[in-house]
CSV table of C-alpha atoms (C1' of nucleotides) in Angstrom, one decimal:
chain,number,residue,atom,x,y,z
A,78,MET,CA,3.5,-1.6,-0.4
A,79,PRO,CA,0.7,-4.0,-0.5
A,80,GLU,CA,-2.0,-2.8,-2.8
A,81,LEU,CA,-5.4,-4.2,-3.6
A,82,PRO,CA,-4.3,-7.5,-5.1
A,83,GLU,CA,-2.0,-8.2,-2.1
A,84,ALA,CA,-4.8,-7.3,0.3
A,85,GLU,CA,-7.2,-9.5,-1.6
A,86,THR,CA,-4.8,-12.4,-1.5
A,87,ILE,CA,-4.2,-12.1,2.3
A,88,VAL,CA,-7.9,-11.9,2.9
A,89,ARG,CA,-8.5,-15.1,1.0
A,90,GLY,CA,-5.8,-16.9,3.0
A,91,LEU,CA,-7.3,-15.7,6.3
A,92,ARG,CA,-10.9,-16.6,5.7
A,93,SER,CA,-10.9,-20.2,6.6
A,94,PRO,CA,-8.4,-20.2,9.5
A,95,LEU,CA,-10.0,-17.3,11.2
A,96,ARG,CA,-13.7,-18.3,10.8
A,97,GLY,CA,-15.2,-18.5,14.3
A,98,ARG,CA,-11.9,-18.2,16.1
A,99,ILE,CA,-11.9,-16.4,19.4
A,100,VAL,CA,-9.2,-13.9,20.5
A,101,THR,CA,-7.9,-15.1,23.9
A,102,GLN,CA,-4.8,-13.0,24.3
A,103,LEU,CA,-3.4,-9.8,22.8
A,104,GLU,CA,0.2,-8.6,22.9
A,105,VAL,CA,1.0,-5.1,21.6
A,106,LEU,CA,4.7,-4.8,21.1
A,107,PHE,CA,4.6,-1.5,19.2
A,108,PRO,CA,1.7,0.8,20.4
A,109,ASP,CA,2.5,3.3,17.6
A,110,LEU,CA,0.7,0.8,15.2
A,111,LEU,CA,-2.6,1.6,17.0
A,112,ASP,CA,-4.6,4.8,17.1
A,113,GLU,CA,-5.7,4.1,20.7
A,114,PRO,CA,-4.0,3.1,23.9
A,115,PRO,CA,-3.1,-0.6,23.9
A,116,ARG,CA,-5.3,-1.1,27.0
A,117,SER,CA,-8.6,-0.1,25.4
A,118,PHE,CA,-7.6,-2.1,22.2
A,119,GLN,CA,-7.1,-5.2,24.3
A,120,ARG,CA,-10.2,-4.7,26.4
A,121,VAL,CA,-12.4,-4.4,23.4
A,122,LEU,CA,-10.9,-7.2,21.3
A,123,ARG,CA,-10.3,-9.9,23.9
A,124,GLY,CA,-13.0,-12.6,23.9
A,125,ARG,CA,-14.4,-11.5,20.5
A,126,SER,CA,-14.7,-13.9,17.6
A,127,PHE,CA,-13.8,-13.4,14.0
A,128,GLY,CA,-16.6,-13.4,11.4
A,129,ARG,CA,-16.5,-12.0,7.9
A,130,VAL,CA,-13.1,-11.4,6.5
A,131,GLY,CA,-13.0,-8.8,3.7
A,132,ARG,CA,-11.2,-5.8,2.2
A,133,ARG,CA,-11.8,-2.2,1.4
A,134,GLY,CA,-9.3,-0.9,-1.1
A,135,LYS,CA,-5.9,-2.0,0.2
A,136,ASN,CA,-7.2,-2.3,3.8
A,137,LEU,CA,-8.0,-5.7,5.4
A,138,VAL,CA,-11.3,-5.7,7.2
A,139,LEU,CA,-11.9,-8.4,9.9
A,140,ASP,CA,-15.3,-8.4,11.4
A,141,THR,CA,-15.4,-9.4,15.1
A,142,HIS,CA,-18.4,-10.3,17.2
A,143,GLY,CA,-19.0,-10.2,21.0
A,144,GLU,CA,-21.9,-10.2,23.4
A,145,SER,CA,-23.6,-7.1,22.0
A,146,GLU,CA,-24.8,-7.1,18.4
A,147,GLU,CA,-22.3,-4.4,17.4
A,148,VAL,CA,-19.8,-5.6,14.8
A,149,HIS,CA,-16.4,-4.2,15.7
A,150,ARG,CA,-14.1,-4.2,12.7
A,151,LEU,CA,-10.4,-4.6,12.8
A,152,VAL,CA,-9.1,-2.5,9.9
A,153,VAL,CA,-5.5,-3.2,9.0
A,154,ASN,CA,-3.5,-1.0,6.6
A,155,LEU,CA,-0.2,-2.7,5.9
A,156,GLY,CA,1.7,0.5,5.0
A,157,MET,CA,4.8,-0.3,3.0
A,158,SER,CA,6.2,-3.4,4.8
A,159,GLY,CA,3.3,-4.8,6.8
A,160,ARG,CA,2.3,-8.5,6.9
A,161,LEU,CA,-0.6,-10.2,8.5
A,162,LEU,CA,0.4,-13.8,9.1
A,163,TYR,CA,-1.6,-16.7,10.5
A,164,ARG,CA,0.4,-19.4,12.2
A,165,ALA,CA,-1.2,-22.7,13.3
A,166,ILE,CA,-0.3,-24.1,16.7
A,167,ASP,CA,2.1,-26.6,15.1
A,168,ALA,CA,3.6,-24.2,12.5
A,169,LYS,CA,7.2,-25.0,11.7
A,170,GLU,CA,8.1,-21.6,10.2
A,171,PRO,CA,10.4,-19.4,12.3
A,172,PRO,CA,8.6,-16.6,14.1
A,173,PRO,CA,8.4,-13.3,12.3
A,174,THR,CA,11.4,-11.0,12.9
A,175,HIS,CA,9.4,-7.8,13.5
A,176,PRO,CA,6.2,-8.6,15.3
A,177,GLY,CA,4.1,-5.6,16.2
A,178,VAL,CA,0.9,-7.1,17.5
A,179,ARG,CA,0.2,-10.7,18.3
A,180,MET,CA,-3.2,-12.3,18.9
A,181,ARG,CA,-3.5,-15.7,20.4
A,182,LEU,CA,-6.6,-17.7,19.3
A,183,ASP,CA,-8.7,-20.3,21.0
A,184,ASN,CA,-7.4,-23.1,18.7
A,185,GLY,CA,-3.8,-22.3,19.7
A,186,GLY,CA,-3.1,-20.5,16.4
A,187,THR,CA,-1.7,-17.0,16.3
A,188,LEU,CA,-2.5,-14.0,14.1
A,189,ILE,CA,0.6,-11.9,13.9
A,190,TYR,CA,1.0,-8.4,12.5
A,191,HIS,CA,4.6,-7.9,11.4
A,192,ASP,CA,6.0,-4.6,10.1
A,193,PRO,CA,9.6,-3.5,10.2
A,194,ARG,CA,8.9,0.1,9.1
A,195,ARG,CA,5.8,0.4,11.1
A,196,PHE,CA,4.0,2.6,8.5
A,197,GLY,CA,1.0,0.3,8.9
A,198,ARG,CA,-2.0,1.0,11.1
A,199,ILE,CA,-4.4,-1.2,13.0
A,200,ARG,CA,-7.7,0.3,13.9
A,201,LEU,CA,-10.8,-1.0,15.7
A,202,MET,CA,-14.0,0.5,14.3
A,203,ALA,CA,-17.5,0.5,15.6
A,204,PRO,CA,-20.2,0.5,12.9
A,205,ARG,CA,-20.6,4.3,12.8
A,206,SER,CA,-16.9,5.0,12.4
A,207,TYR,CA,-16.4,2.2,9.9
A,208,LEU,CA,-19.1,3.6,7.7
A,209,ALA,CA,-17.7,7.1,7.9
A,210,TRP,CA,-14.2,5.8,7.1
A,211,SER,CA,-15.4,3.6,4.2
A,212,ARG,CA,-17.3,6.6,2.7
A,213,SER,CA,-14.1,8.6,2.7
A,214,LEU,CA,-12.7,6.2,0.2
A,215,GLY,CA,-13.4,6.1,-3.5
A,216,PRO,CA,-15.2,3.2,-5.3
A,217,GLU,CA,-13.8,-0.3,-5.5
A,218,PRO,CA,-12.1,-0.6,-8.9
A,219,LEU,CA,-13.3,-4.1,-9.3
A,220,GLY,CA,-16.8,-3.3,-8.2
A,221,VAL,CA,-19.9,-1.9,-9.9
A,222,GLY,CA,-19.4,1.6,-8.7
A,223,PHE,CA,-16.3,2.0,-10.8
A,224,THR,CA,-17.6,2.9,-14.3
A,225,PRO,CA,-16.0,4.6,-17.3
A,226,SER,CA,-18.4,7.4,-17.1
A,227,ARG,CA,-17.8,8.1,-13.4
A,228,LEU,CA,-14.0,7.8,-14.1
A,229,GLY,CA,-14.3,10.3,-16.9
A,230,ARG,CA,-16.3,12.8,-14.9
A,231,ALA,CA,-13.8,12.7,-12.1
A,232,LEU,CA,-10.8,13.0,-14.3
A,233,ALA,CA,-12.3,15.9,-16.2
A,234,ARG,CA,-12.3,17.9,-12.9
A,235,SER,CA,-8.7,17.1,-12.0
A,236,SER,CA,-5.5,18.9,-12.8
A,237,ALA,CA,-3.4,16.3,-11.1
A,238,PRO,CA,-1.0,14.0,-13.0
A,239,LEU,CA,-2.7,10.6,-13.7
A,240,ARG,CA,-0.3,8.6,-11.6
A,241,SER,CA,-1.0,10.9,-8.6
A,242,TRP,CA,-4.7,10.8,-9.2
A,243,LEU,CA,-4.7,7.0,-9.2
A,244,LEU,CA,-2.8,6.9,-5.9
A,245,ASP,CA,-5.4,9.1,-4.2
A,246,GLN,CA,-7.5,6.6,-2.2
A,247,SER,CA,-10.4,9.0,-2.1
A,248,LYS,CA,-10.7,8.8,-5.9
A,249,VAL,CA,-10.3,5.0,-6.4
A,250,ALA,CA,-9.6,2.7,-3.5
A,251,GLY,CA,-6.8,0.2,-3.8
A,252,VAL,CA,-4.5,1.3,-6.5
A,253,GLY,CA,-0.9,1.9,-5.4
A,254,ASN,CA,2.3,2.9,-7.2
A,255,ILE,CA,2.9,-0.5,-8.9
A,256,TYR,CA,-0.5,-1.0,-10.5
A,257,ALA,CA,-1.0,2.7,-11.3
A,258,ASN,CA,2.1,2.6,-13.4
A,259,GLU,CA,1.2,-0.7,-15.0
A,260,ALA,CA,-2.4,0.4,-15.8
A,261,LEU,CA,-1.1,3.7,-17.3
A,262,PHE,CA,1.3,1.7,-19.6
A,263,LEU,CA,-1.5,-0.7,-20.7
A,264,SER,CA,-3.7,2.3,-21.6
A,265,GLY,CA,-1.0,4.2,-23.4
A,266,LEU,CA,-1.1,7.2,-21.0
A,267,HIS,CA,1.8,9.1,-19.7
A,268,PRO,CA,2.0,9.1,-15.9
A,269,GLU,CA,2.2,12.9,-15.8
A,270,THR,CA,-0.6,13.6,-18.2
A,271,ARG,CA,-3.3,15.6,-16.3
A,272,GLY,CA,-6.7,14.1,-15.7
A,273,ARG,CA,-8.5,16.8,-17.6
A,274,ASP,CA,-6.3,16.2,-20.7
A,275,VAL,CA,-7.4,12.6,-21.1
A,276,PRO,CA,-9.7,12.1,-24.2
A,277,ALA,CA,-12.9,10.1,-23.7
A,278,ARG,CA,-11.5,7.1,-25.7
A,279,ARG,CA,-8.5,6.9,-23.4
A,280,VAL,CA,-10.7,7.0,-20.3
A,281,THR,CA,-12.3,3.8,-21.4
A,282,ALA,CA,-8.9,2.3,-21.9
A,283,LEU,CA,-7.7,3.4,-18.5
A,284,HIS,CA,-10.8,2.0,-16.8
A,285,SER,CA,-10.3,-1.4,-18.4
A,286,SER,CA,-6.6,-1.4,-17.9
A,287,VAL,CA,-6.9,-0.8,-14.1
A,288,ARG,CA,-9.3,-3.7,-13.9
A,289,ILE,CA,-7.1,-6.0,-16.0
A,290,VAL,CA,-3.9,-5.3,-14.1
A,291,LEU,CA,-5.6,-5.8,-10.7
A,292,ARG,CA,-7.2,-9.1,-11.8
A,293,GLU,CA,-3.9,-10.4,-13.3
A,294,ALA,CA,-2.1,-9.6,-10.1
A,295,ILE,CA,-4.7,-11.3,-7.9
A,296,ARG,CA,-4.4,-14.4,-10.0
A,297,ALA,CA,-0.6,-14.3,-9.3
A,298,ARG,CA,-1.2,-13.7,-5.6
A,299,GLY,CA,0.2,-10.3,-5.7
A,300,THR,CA,3.7,-8.8,-6.3
A,301,THR,CA,6.5,-9.6,-4.0
A,302,LEU,CA,9.4,-7.1,-4.4
A,303,ARG,CA,10.8,-7.7,-0.9
A,304,ASP,CA,8.4,-7.4,2.0
A,305,TYR,CA,5.0,-8.6,0.9
A,306,ARG,CA,3.9,-12.1,1.9
A,307,THR,CA,0.5,-13.8,1.9
A,308,ALA,CA,-1.2,-14.8,5.2
A,309,GLU,CA,0.6,-18.2,4.8
A,310,GLY,CA,3.9,-16.5,4.4
A,311,TRP,CA,4.3,-17.1,0.7
A,312,GLU,CA,5.6,-14.7,-2.0
A,313,GLY,CA,3.4,-13.4,-4.8
A,314,SER,CA,4.5,-14.1,-8.3
A,315,TYR,CA,3.4,-11.0,-10.3
A,316,ALA,CA,6.8,-9.3,-10.2
A,317,VAL,CA,7.9,-11.3,-13.3
A,318,GLU,CA,4.8,-10.1,-15.2
A,319,LEU,CA,5.4,-6.4,-14.5
A,320,ARG,CA,5.7,-4.5,-17.8
A,321,VAL,CA,7.2,-1.2,-16.7
A,322,TYR,CA,7.4,-0.9,-12.9
A,323,GLY,CA,11.0,-1.1,-11.6
A,324,ARG,CA,12.2,-1.7,-15.2
A,325,GLU,CA,14.2,1.5,-15.9
A,326,GLY,CA,16.4,1.0,-19.0
A,327,LEU,CA,14.9,-2.3,-19.9
A,328,PRO,CA,13.1,-2.7,-23.2
A,329,CYS,CA,9.4,-1.8,-23.5
A,330,PRO,CA,7.5,-5.1,-23.9
A,331,VAL,CA,5.6,-3.6,-26.9
A,332,CYS,CA,8.1,-1.5,-28.9
A,333,GLY,CA,11.5,-2.3,-27.3
A,334,LYS,CA,12.5,1.3,-26.4
A,335,ALA,CA,14.1,1.8,-23.0
A,336,ILE,CA,11.7,2.3,-20.1
A,337,VAL,CA,12.2,5.7,-18.5
A,338,ARG,CA,12.1,6.4,-14.7
A,339,SER,CA,11.0,9.8,-13.4
A,340,VAL,CA,10.3,11.1,-10.0
A,341,PHE,CA,7.3,13.3,-9.0
A,342,GLY,CA,5.1,13.5,-6.0
A,343,GLY,CA,8.1,12.0,-4.2
A,344,ARG,CA,7.8,8.7,-5.9
A,345,SER,CA,9.2,6.9,-8.9
A,346,ALA,CA,7.1,6.6,-12.1
A,347,PHE,CA,7.9,4.3,-15.0
A,348,HIS,CA,6.8,4.7,-18.6
A,349,CYS,CA,7.7,4.0,-22.2
A,350,PRO,CA,8.5,7.2,-24.1
A,351,ASP,CA,7.0,5.9,-27.3
A,352,CYS,CA,3.9,4.1,-26.2
A,353,GLN,CA,2.9,6.7,-23.6
A,354,PRO,CA,3.1,10.1,-25.1
A,355,MET,CA,2.4,13.1,-22.9
A,356,LEU,CA,-1.0,14.7,-23.7
A,357,GLY,CA,-1.9,18.3,-23.0
A,358,GLY,CA,0.7,21.0,-22.2
A,359,GLY,CA,3.5,18.8,-21.1
A,360,THR,CA,7.2,19.2,-21.9
A,361,GLU,CA,7.8,15.7,-23.3
B,69,DC,C1',-11.5,22.3,-2.0
B,70,DG,C1',-7.5,20.2,-4.7
B,71,DT,C1',-2.7,19.7,-5.0
B,72,DG,C1',2.0,19.1,-3.7
B,73,DC,C1',5.6,18.6,-0.3
B,74,DC,C1',7.6,16.7,3.9
B,75,DC,C1',7.8,13.4,7.2
B,76,DC,C1',7.0,9.0,9.7
B,77,DC,C1',10.8,4.3,10.2
B,78,DT,C1',13.8,0.5,9.1
B,79,DG,C1',16.3,-2.3,6.0
B,80,DT,C1',19.1,-3.0,1.9
B,81,DC,C1',22.2,-2.1,-1.6
B,82,DA,C1',25.4,0.6,-4.7
B,83,DG,C1',29.4,3.4,-4.6
B,84,DC,C1',33.4,5.2,-2.6
C,269,DT,C1',35.5,-3.5,5.8
C,270,DG,C1',33.0,0.3,6.8
C,271,DC,C1',30.4,4.6,5.9
C,272,DT,C1',26.9,7.5,3.2
C,273,DG,C1',23.2,8.3,0.4
C,274,DA,C1',19.4,6.7,-2.4
C,275,DC,C1',15.4,4.2,-2.4
C,276,DA,C1',11.3,1.2,-1.1
C,277,DG,C1',4.0,-1.6,-2.4
C,278,DG,C1',1.5,4.2,2.0
C,279,DG,C1',-0.6,7.9,3.9
C,280,DG,C1',-1.4,11.9,7.4
C,281,DG,C1',-0.7,16.7,8.1
C,282,DC,C1',0.1,21.1,6.5
C,283,DA,C1',0.7,25.3,3.5
C,284,DC,C1',-0.8,27.4,-0.5
DNA sequence: CGTGCCCCCTGTCAGC
DNA sequence: TGCTGACAGGGGGCAC
């Protein structure tokens, strides 16, 4: 569920509470969230301190430092229902209902990974594996590597529907189903139009639409439909600004025609039949 | 290789 | 008041 704006919001909320904190105790309640045995995970992490807190696509990246110079990074993918919550020692909120991994910190605070569906993953990466992993992802859509010309060249080689292409993290890192649909609406492109059928003009529109939608959503602290929360446990407010996602049958904000829901690639897509005509050899 | 399909798992909600 | 099926912000594995 959480996409780039949600990950960015969580990261911003974690920076100050985690800076310099040392992990004193680790509890792994659901080992299937890790890709290594809990023992080795605990052995490596215990005693390390948090440094830079960042993000790659929709993954949270927490640098940790120990005795050696090697930065081991905690890479957290939240899957559909994951939360990474920071609770101070005197926090009054009730404890999360589905804790998966708990990390006690040297100031008495706790970093809790919560995930009812357990689609999320927590991985510890040494510098080498982090680099390899990061290189397997596409450019950051809000970074300098994401340009209209690069987007255009990549799309020209693809026969995949645009919505599917945008969800592929090896093409662009951080766009998920909500913002893919929203960006396609803003650029007037049908979700099932194939990459190679997008004219150059529309490539520029898509490039800027992706950026606009992601920035808007970050400003709103992300979209809470049900599970997503910030590191502080708050909801994001972008749901009320969504133009098409989840709005089947409701009027298009531009022309008033009813928004259409379709399913392909196993996931729902939403579009306006008038504002987003199918290009290429489609049936619509 | 690129693409598409199935599956992982739990919770919630609509309909009967 | 149940029960059943559909559906949910993701992504890894596999067949073609």
